[in-house]
Coordinates of N, CA and C in Angstrom, one line a residue:
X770 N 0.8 -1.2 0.0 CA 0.0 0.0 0.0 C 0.9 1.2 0.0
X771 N 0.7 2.0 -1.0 CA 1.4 3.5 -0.7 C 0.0 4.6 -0.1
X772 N 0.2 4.8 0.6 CA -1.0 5.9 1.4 C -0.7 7.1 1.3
X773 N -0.7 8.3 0.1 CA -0.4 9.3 -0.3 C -0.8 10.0 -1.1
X774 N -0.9 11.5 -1.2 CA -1.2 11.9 -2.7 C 0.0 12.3 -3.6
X775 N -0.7 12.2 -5.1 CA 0.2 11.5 -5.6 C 0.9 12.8 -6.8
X776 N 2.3 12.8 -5.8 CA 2.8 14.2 -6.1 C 4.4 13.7 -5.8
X777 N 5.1 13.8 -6.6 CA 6.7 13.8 -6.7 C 7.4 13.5 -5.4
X778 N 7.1 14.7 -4.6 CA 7.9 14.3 -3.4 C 7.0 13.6 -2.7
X779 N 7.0 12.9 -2.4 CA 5.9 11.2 -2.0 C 6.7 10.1 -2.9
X780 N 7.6 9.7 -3.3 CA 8.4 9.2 -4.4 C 7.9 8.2 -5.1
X781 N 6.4 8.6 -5.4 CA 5.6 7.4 -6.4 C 6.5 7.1 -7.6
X782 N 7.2 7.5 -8.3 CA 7.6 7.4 -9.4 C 9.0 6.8 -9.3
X783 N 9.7 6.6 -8.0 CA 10.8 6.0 -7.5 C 10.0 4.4 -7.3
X784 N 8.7 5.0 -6.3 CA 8.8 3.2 -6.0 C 7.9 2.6 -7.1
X785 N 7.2 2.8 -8.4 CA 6.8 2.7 -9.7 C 7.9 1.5 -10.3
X786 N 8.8 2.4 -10.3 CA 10.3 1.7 -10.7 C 10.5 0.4 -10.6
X787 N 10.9 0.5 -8.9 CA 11.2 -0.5 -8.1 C 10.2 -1.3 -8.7
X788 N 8.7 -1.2 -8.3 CA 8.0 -2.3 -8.5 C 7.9 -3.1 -9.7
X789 N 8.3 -2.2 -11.0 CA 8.4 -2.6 -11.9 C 9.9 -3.7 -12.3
X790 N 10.2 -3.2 -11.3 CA 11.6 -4.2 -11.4 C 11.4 -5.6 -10.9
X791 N 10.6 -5.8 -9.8 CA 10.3 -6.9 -8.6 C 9.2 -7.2 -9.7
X792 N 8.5 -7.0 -10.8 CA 6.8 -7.5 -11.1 C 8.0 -8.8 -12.6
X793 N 8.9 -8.3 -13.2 CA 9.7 -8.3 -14.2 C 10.2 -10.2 -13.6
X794 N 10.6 -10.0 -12.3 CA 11.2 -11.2 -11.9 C 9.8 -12.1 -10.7
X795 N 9.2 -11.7 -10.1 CA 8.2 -12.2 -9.3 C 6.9 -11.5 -9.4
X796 N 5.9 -12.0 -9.7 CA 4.4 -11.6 -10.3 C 3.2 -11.9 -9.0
X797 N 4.1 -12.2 -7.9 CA 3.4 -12.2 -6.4 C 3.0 -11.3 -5.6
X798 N 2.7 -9.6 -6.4 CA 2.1 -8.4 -5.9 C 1.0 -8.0 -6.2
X799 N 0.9 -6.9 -5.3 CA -0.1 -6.0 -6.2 C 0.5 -4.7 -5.1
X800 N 0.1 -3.3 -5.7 CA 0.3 -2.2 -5.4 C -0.7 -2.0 -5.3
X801 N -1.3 -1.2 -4.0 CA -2.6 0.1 -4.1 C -2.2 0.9 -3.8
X802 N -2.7 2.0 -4.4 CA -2.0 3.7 -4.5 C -3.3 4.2 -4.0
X803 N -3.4 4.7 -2.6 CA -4.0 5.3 -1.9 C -4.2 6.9 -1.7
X804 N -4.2 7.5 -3.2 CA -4.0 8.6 -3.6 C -4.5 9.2 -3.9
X805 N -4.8 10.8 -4.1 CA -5.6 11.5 -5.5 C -4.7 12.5 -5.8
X806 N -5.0 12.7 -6.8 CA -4.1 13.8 -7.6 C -4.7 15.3 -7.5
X807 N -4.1 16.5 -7.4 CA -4.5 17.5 -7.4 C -3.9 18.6 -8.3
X808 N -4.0 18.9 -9.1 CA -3.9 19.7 -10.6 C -3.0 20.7 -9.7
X809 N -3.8 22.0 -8.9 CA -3.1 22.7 -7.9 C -2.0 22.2 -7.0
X810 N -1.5 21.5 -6.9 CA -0.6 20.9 -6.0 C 0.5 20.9 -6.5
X811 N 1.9 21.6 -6.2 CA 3.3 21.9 -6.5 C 3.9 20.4 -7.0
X812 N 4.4 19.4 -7.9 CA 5.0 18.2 -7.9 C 4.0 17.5 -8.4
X813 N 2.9 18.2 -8.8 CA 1.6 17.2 -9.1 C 1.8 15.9 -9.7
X814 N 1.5 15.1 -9.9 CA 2.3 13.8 -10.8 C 1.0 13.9 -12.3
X815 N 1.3 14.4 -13.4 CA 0.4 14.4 -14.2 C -0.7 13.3 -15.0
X816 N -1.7 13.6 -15.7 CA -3.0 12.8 -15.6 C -2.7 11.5 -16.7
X817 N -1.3 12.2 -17.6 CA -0.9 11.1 -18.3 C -0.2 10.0 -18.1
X818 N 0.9 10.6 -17.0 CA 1.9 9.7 -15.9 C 0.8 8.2 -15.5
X819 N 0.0 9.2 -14.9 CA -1.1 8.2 -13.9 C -2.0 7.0 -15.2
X820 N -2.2 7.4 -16.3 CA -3.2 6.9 -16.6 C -1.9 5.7 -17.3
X821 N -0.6 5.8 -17.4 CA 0.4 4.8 -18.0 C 1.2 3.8 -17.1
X822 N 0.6 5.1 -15.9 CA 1.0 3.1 -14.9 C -0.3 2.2 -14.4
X823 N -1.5 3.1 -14.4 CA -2.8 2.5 -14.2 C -2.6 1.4 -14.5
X824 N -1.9 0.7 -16.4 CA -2.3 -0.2 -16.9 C -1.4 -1.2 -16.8
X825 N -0.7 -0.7 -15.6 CA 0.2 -2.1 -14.9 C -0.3 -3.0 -14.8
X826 N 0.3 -4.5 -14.5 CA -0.7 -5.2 -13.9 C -0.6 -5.4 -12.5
X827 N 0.2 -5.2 -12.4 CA 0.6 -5.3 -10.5 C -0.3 -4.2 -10.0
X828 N -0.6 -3.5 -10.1 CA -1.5 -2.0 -9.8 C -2.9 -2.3 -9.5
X829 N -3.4 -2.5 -8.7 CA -4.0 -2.9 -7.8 C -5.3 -1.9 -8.7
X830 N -4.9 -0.1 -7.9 CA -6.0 0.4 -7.8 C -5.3 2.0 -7.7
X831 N -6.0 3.2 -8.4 CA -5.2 4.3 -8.1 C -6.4 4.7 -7.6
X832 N -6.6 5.4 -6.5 CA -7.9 6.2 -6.2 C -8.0 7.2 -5.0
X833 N -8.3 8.0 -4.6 CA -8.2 8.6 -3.3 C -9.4 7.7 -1.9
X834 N -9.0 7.4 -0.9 CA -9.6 6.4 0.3 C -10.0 7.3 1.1
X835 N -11.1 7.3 1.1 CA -12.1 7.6 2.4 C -11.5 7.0 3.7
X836 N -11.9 5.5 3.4 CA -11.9 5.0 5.1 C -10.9 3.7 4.7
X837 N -9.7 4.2 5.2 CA -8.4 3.6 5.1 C -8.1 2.4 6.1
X838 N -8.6 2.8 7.2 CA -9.2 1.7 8.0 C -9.1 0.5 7.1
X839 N -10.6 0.5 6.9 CA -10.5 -0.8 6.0 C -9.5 -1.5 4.5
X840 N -8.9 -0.2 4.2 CA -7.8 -0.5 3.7 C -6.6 -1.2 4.7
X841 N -6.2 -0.6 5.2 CA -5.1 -1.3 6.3 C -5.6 -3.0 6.4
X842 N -6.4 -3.1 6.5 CA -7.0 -4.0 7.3 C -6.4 -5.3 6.4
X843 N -6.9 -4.9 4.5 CA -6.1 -5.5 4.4 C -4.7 -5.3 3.0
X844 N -4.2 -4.7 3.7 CA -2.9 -4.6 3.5 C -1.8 -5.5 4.0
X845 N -0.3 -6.0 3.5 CA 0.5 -6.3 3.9 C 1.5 -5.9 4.4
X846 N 2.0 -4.4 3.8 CA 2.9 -4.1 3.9 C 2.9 -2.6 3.8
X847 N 2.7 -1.6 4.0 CA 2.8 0.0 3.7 C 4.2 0.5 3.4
X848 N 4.5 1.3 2.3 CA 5.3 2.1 1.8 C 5.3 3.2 1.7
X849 N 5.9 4.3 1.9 CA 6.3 5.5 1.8 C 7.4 6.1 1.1
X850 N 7.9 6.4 0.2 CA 9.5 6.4 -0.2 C 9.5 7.9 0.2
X851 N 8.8 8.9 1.0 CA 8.8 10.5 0.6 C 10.2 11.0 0.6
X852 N 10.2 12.2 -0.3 CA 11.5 12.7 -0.1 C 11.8 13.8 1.4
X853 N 10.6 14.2 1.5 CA 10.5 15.0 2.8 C 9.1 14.5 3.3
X854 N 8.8 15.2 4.7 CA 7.6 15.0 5.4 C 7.4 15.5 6.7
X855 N 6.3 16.2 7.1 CA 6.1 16.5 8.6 C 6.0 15.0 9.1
X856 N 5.6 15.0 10.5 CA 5.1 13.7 10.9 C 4.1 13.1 10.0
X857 N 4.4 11.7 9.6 CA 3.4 11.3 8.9 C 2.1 10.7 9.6
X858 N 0.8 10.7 9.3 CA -0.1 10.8 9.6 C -0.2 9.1 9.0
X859 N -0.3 8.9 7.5 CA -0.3 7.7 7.3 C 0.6 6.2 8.3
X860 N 1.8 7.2 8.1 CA 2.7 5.7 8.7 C 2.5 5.7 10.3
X861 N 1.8 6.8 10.7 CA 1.0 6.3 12.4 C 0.1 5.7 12.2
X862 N -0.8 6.0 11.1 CA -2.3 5.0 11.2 C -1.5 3.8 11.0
X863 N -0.7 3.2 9.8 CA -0.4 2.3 9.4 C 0.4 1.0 10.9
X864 N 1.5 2.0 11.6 CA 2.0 1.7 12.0 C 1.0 1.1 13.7
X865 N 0.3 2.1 14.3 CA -0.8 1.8 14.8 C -1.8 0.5 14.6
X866 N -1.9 0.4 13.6 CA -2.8 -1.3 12.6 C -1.9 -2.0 12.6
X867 N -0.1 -1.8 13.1 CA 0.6 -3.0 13.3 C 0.5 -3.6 11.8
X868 N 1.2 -2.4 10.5 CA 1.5 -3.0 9.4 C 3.0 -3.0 9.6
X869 N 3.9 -3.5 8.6 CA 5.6 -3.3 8.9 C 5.5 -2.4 8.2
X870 N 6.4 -1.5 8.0 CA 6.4 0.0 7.0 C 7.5 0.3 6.5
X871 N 8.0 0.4 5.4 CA 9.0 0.8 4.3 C 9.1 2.3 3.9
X872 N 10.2 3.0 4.6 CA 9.7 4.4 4.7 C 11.2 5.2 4.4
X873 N 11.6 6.3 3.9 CA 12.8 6.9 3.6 C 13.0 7.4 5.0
X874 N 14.6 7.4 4.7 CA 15.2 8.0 6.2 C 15.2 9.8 6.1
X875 N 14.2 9.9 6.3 CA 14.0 11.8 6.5 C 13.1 12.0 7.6
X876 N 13.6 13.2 7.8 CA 12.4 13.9 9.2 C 10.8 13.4 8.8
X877 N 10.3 13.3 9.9 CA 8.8 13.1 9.4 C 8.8 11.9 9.2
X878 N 9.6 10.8 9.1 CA 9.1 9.4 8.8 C 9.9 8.5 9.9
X879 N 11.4 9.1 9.5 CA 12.7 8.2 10.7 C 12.0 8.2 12.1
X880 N 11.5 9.3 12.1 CA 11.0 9.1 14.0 C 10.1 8.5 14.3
X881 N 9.1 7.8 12.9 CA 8.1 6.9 13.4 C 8.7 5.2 13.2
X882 N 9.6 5.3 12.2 CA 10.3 4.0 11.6 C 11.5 3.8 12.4
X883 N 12.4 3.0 12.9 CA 13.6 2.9 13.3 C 14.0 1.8 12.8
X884 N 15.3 2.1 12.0 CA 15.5 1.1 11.5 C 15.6 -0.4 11.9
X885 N 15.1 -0.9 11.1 CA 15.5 -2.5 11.3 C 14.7 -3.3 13.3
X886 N 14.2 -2.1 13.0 CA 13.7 -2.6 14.4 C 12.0 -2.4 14.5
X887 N 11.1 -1.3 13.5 CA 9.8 -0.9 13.6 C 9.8 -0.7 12.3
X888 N 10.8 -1.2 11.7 CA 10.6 -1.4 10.3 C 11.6 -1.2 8.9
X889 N 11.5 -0.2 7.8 CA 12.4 -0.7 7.2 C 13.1 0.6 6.6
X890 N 14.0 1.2 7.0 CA 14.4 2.5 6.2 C 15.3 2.7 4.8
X891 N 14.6 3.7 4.1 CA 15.2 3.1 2.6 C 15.9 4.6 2.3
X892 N 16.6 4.9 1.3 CA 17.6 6.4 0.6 C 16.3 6.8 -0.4
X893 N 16.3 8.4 -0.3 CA 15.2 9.3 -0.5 C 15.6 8.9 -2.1
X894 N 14.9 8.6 -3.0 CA 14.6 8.9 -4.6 C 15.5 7.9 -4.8
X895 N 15.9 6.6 -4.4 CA 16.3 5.2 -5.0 C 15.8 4.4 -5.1
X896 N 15.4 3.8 -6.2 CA 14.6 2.9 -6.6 C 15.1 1.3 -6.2
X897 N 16.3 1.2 -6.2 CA 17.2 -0.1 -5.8 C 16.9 -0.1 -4.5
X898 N 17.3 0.8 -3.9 CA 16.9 0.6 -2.1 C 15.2 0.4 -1.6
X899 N 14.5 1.0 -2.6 CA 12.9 0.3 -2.3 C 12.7 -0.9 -2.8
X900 N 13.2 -1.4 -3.9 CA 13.0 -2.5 -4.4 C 13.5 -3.9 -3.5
X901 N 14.8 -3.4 -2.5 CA 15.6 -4.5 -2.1 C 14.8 -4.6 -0.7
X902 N 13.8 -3.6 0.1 CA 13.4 -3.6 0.8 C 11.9 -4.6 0.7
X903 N 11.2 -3.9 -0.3 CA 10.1 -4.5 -0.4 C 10.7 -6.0 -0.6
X904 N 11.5 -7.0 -1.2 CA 11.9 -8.1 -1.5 C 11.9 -8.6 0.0
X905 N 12.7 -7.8 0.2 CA 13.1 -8.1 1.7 C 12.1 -8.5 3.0
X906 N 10.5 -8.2 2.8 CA 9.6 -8.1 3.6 C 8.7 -9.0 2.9
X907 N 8.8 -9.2 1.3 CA 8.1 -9.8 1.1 C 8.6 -11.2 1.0
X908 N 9.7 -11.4 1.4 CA 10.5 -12.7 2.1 C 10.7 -13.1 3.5
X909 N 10.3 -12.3 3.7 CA 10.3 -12.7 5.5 C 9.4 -12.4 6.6
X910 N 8.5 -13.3 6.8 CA 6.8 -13.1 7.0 C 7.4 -12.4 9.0
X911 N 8.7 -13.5 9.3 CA 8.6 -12.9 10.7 C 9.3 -12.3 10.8
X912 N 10.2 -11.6 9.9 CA 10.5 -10.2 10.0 C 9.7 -9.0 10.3
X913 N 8.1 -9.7 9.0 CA 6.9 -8.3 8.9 C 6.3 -8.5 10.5
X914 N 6.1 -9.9 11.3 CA 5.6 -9.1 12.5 C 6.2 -8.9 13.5
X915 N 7.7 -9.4 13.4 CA 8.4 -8.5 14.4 C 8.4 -6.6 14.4
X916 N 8.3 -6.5 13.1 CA 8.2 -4.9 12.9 C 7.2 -4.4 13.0
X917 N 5.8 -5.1 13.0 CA 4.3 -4.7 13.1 C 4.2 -4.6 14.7
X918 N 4.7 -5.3 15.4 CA 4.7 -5.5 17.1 C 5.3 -4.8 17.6
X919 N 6.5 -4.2 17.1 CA 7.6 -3.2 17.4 C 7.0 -2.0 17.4
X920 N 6.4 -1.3 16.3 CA 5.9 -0.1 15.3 C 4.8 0.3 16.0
X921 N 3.7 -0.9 16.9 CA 2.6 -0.7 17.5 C 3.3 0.0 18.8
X922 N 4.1 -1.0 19.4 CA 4.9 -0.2 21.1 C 5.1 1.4 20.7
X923 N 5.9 1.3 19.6 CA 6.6 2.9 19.3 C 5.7 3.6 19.5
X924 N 4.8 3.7 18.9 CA 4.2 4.5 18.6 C 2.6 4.8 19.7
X925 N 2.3 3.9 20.5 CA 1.4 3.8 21.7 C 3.0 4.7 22.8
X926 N 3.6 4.5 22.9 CA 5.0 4.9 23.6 C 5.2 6.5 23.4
X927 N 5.2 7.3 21.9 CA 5.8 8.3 21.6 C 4.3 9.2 20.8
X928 N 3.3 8.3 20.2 CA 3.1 9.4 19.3 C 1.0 9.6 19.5
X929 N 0.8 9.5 21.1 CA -1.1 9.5 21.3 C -1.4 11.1 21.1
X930 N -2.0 11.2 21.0 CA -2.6 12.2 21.2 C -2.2 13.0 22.4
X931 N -2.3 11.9 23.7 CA -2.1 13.0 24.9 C -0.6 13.0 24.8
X932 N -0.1 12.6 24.2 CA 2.0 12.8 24.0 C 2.1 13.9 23.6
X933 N 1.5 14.1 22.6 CA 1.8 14.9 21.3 C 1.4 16.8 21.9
X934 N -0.2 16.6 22.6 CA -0.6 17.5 22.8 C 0.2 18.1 24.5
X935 N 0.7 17.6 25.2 CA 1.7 18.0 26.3 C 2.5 18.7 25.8
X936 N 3.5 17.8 24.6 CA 4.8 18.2 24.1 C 4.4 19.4 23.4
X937 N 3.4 19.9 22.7 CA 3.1 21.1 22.3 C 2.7 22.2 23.4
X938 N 2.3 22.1 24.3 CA 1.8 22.5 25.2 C 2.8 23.1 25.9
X939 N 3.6 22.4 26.5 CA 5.3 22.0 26.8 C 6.1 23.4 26.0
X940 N 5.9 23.0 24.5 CA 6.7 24.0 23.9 C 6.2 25.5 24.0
X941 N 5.4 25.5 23.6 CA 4.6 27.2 23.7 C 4.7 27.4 25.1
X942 N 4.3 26.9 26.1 CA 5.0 27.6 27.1 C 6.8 28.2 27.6
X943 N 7.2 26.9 26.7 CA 9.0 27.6 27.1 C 9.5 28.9 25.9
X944 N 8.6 28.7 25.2 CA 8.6 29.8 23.9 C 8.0 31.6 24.7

């Protein structure tokens, strides 16, 4: 599952690649692109881009998700390649549903991911490093729920609501 909209820096077109590389040698996937596109949006990924990987076959589904919930639910694995990111919202829902998660080592994602331990960190706009990862999870079932069990602690640990809202709370007062 990639859980994003679908704009350049979000590195759809990095992990496009990859997957096209992994579909070439093993035909045991599918991709859902949990996305919408927005014309206005800086990086936008265009309508032609989208409609020439639509006709992959590995490609599940391009669409924007209402109730991702039930997506997660059933998902295997979540991906992120972004090149930047505030905290991501996805890879906590994700990580929260105790998926394993494949995510670039940048702010916004590294603090929800740690490597090799809540899951899997990959180099921002490399297609080889998403590709060897996804391989990598999609070969090792107890890999994915040592990282799904890991990813759930982390983030029950660092990232509820009442965490989040202290530490903000926290700051504007020492500001």
């Amino acid at each position: 599952l990639f859980p994003s909209r679908l704009i350049l820096e979000k590195g759809i077109i990095e992990l496009i690649k990859a997957c096209d590389s992994i579909w070439e040698k093993n035909k045991n996937f599918k991709l859902f692109i949990a996305g919408g596109s927005d014309i206005h949006q800086r990086g936008n990924i265009s309508k032609k881009y989208i409609e020439k990987i639509r006709n992959r076959p590995y490609i599940e589904n391009i669409k924007y998700v209402q109730d991702m919930k039930s997506l997660y639910l059933d998902t295997d694995i979540v991906i992120l390649p972004s090149w930047r990111e505030g905290l991501s919202r996805a890879l906590l829902e994700a990580g929260s549903m105790e998926l394993p998660i494949i995510t670039s080592s940048v702010p916004g994602c590294k603090e929800i991911v740690i490597n090799n331990k809540t899951g899997l960190l990959i180099n921002k706009k490399d297609p080889e490093s998403i590709k060897k990862a996804i391989l990598l999870l999609m070969n090792n079932n107890n890999l994915c729920k040592i990282f799904s069990k890991n990813v759930r602690i982390h983030i029950e640990k660092n990232f509820t609501n009442k965490i989040i809202n202290k530490k903000t709370i926290n700051l504007y007062r020492s500001i």
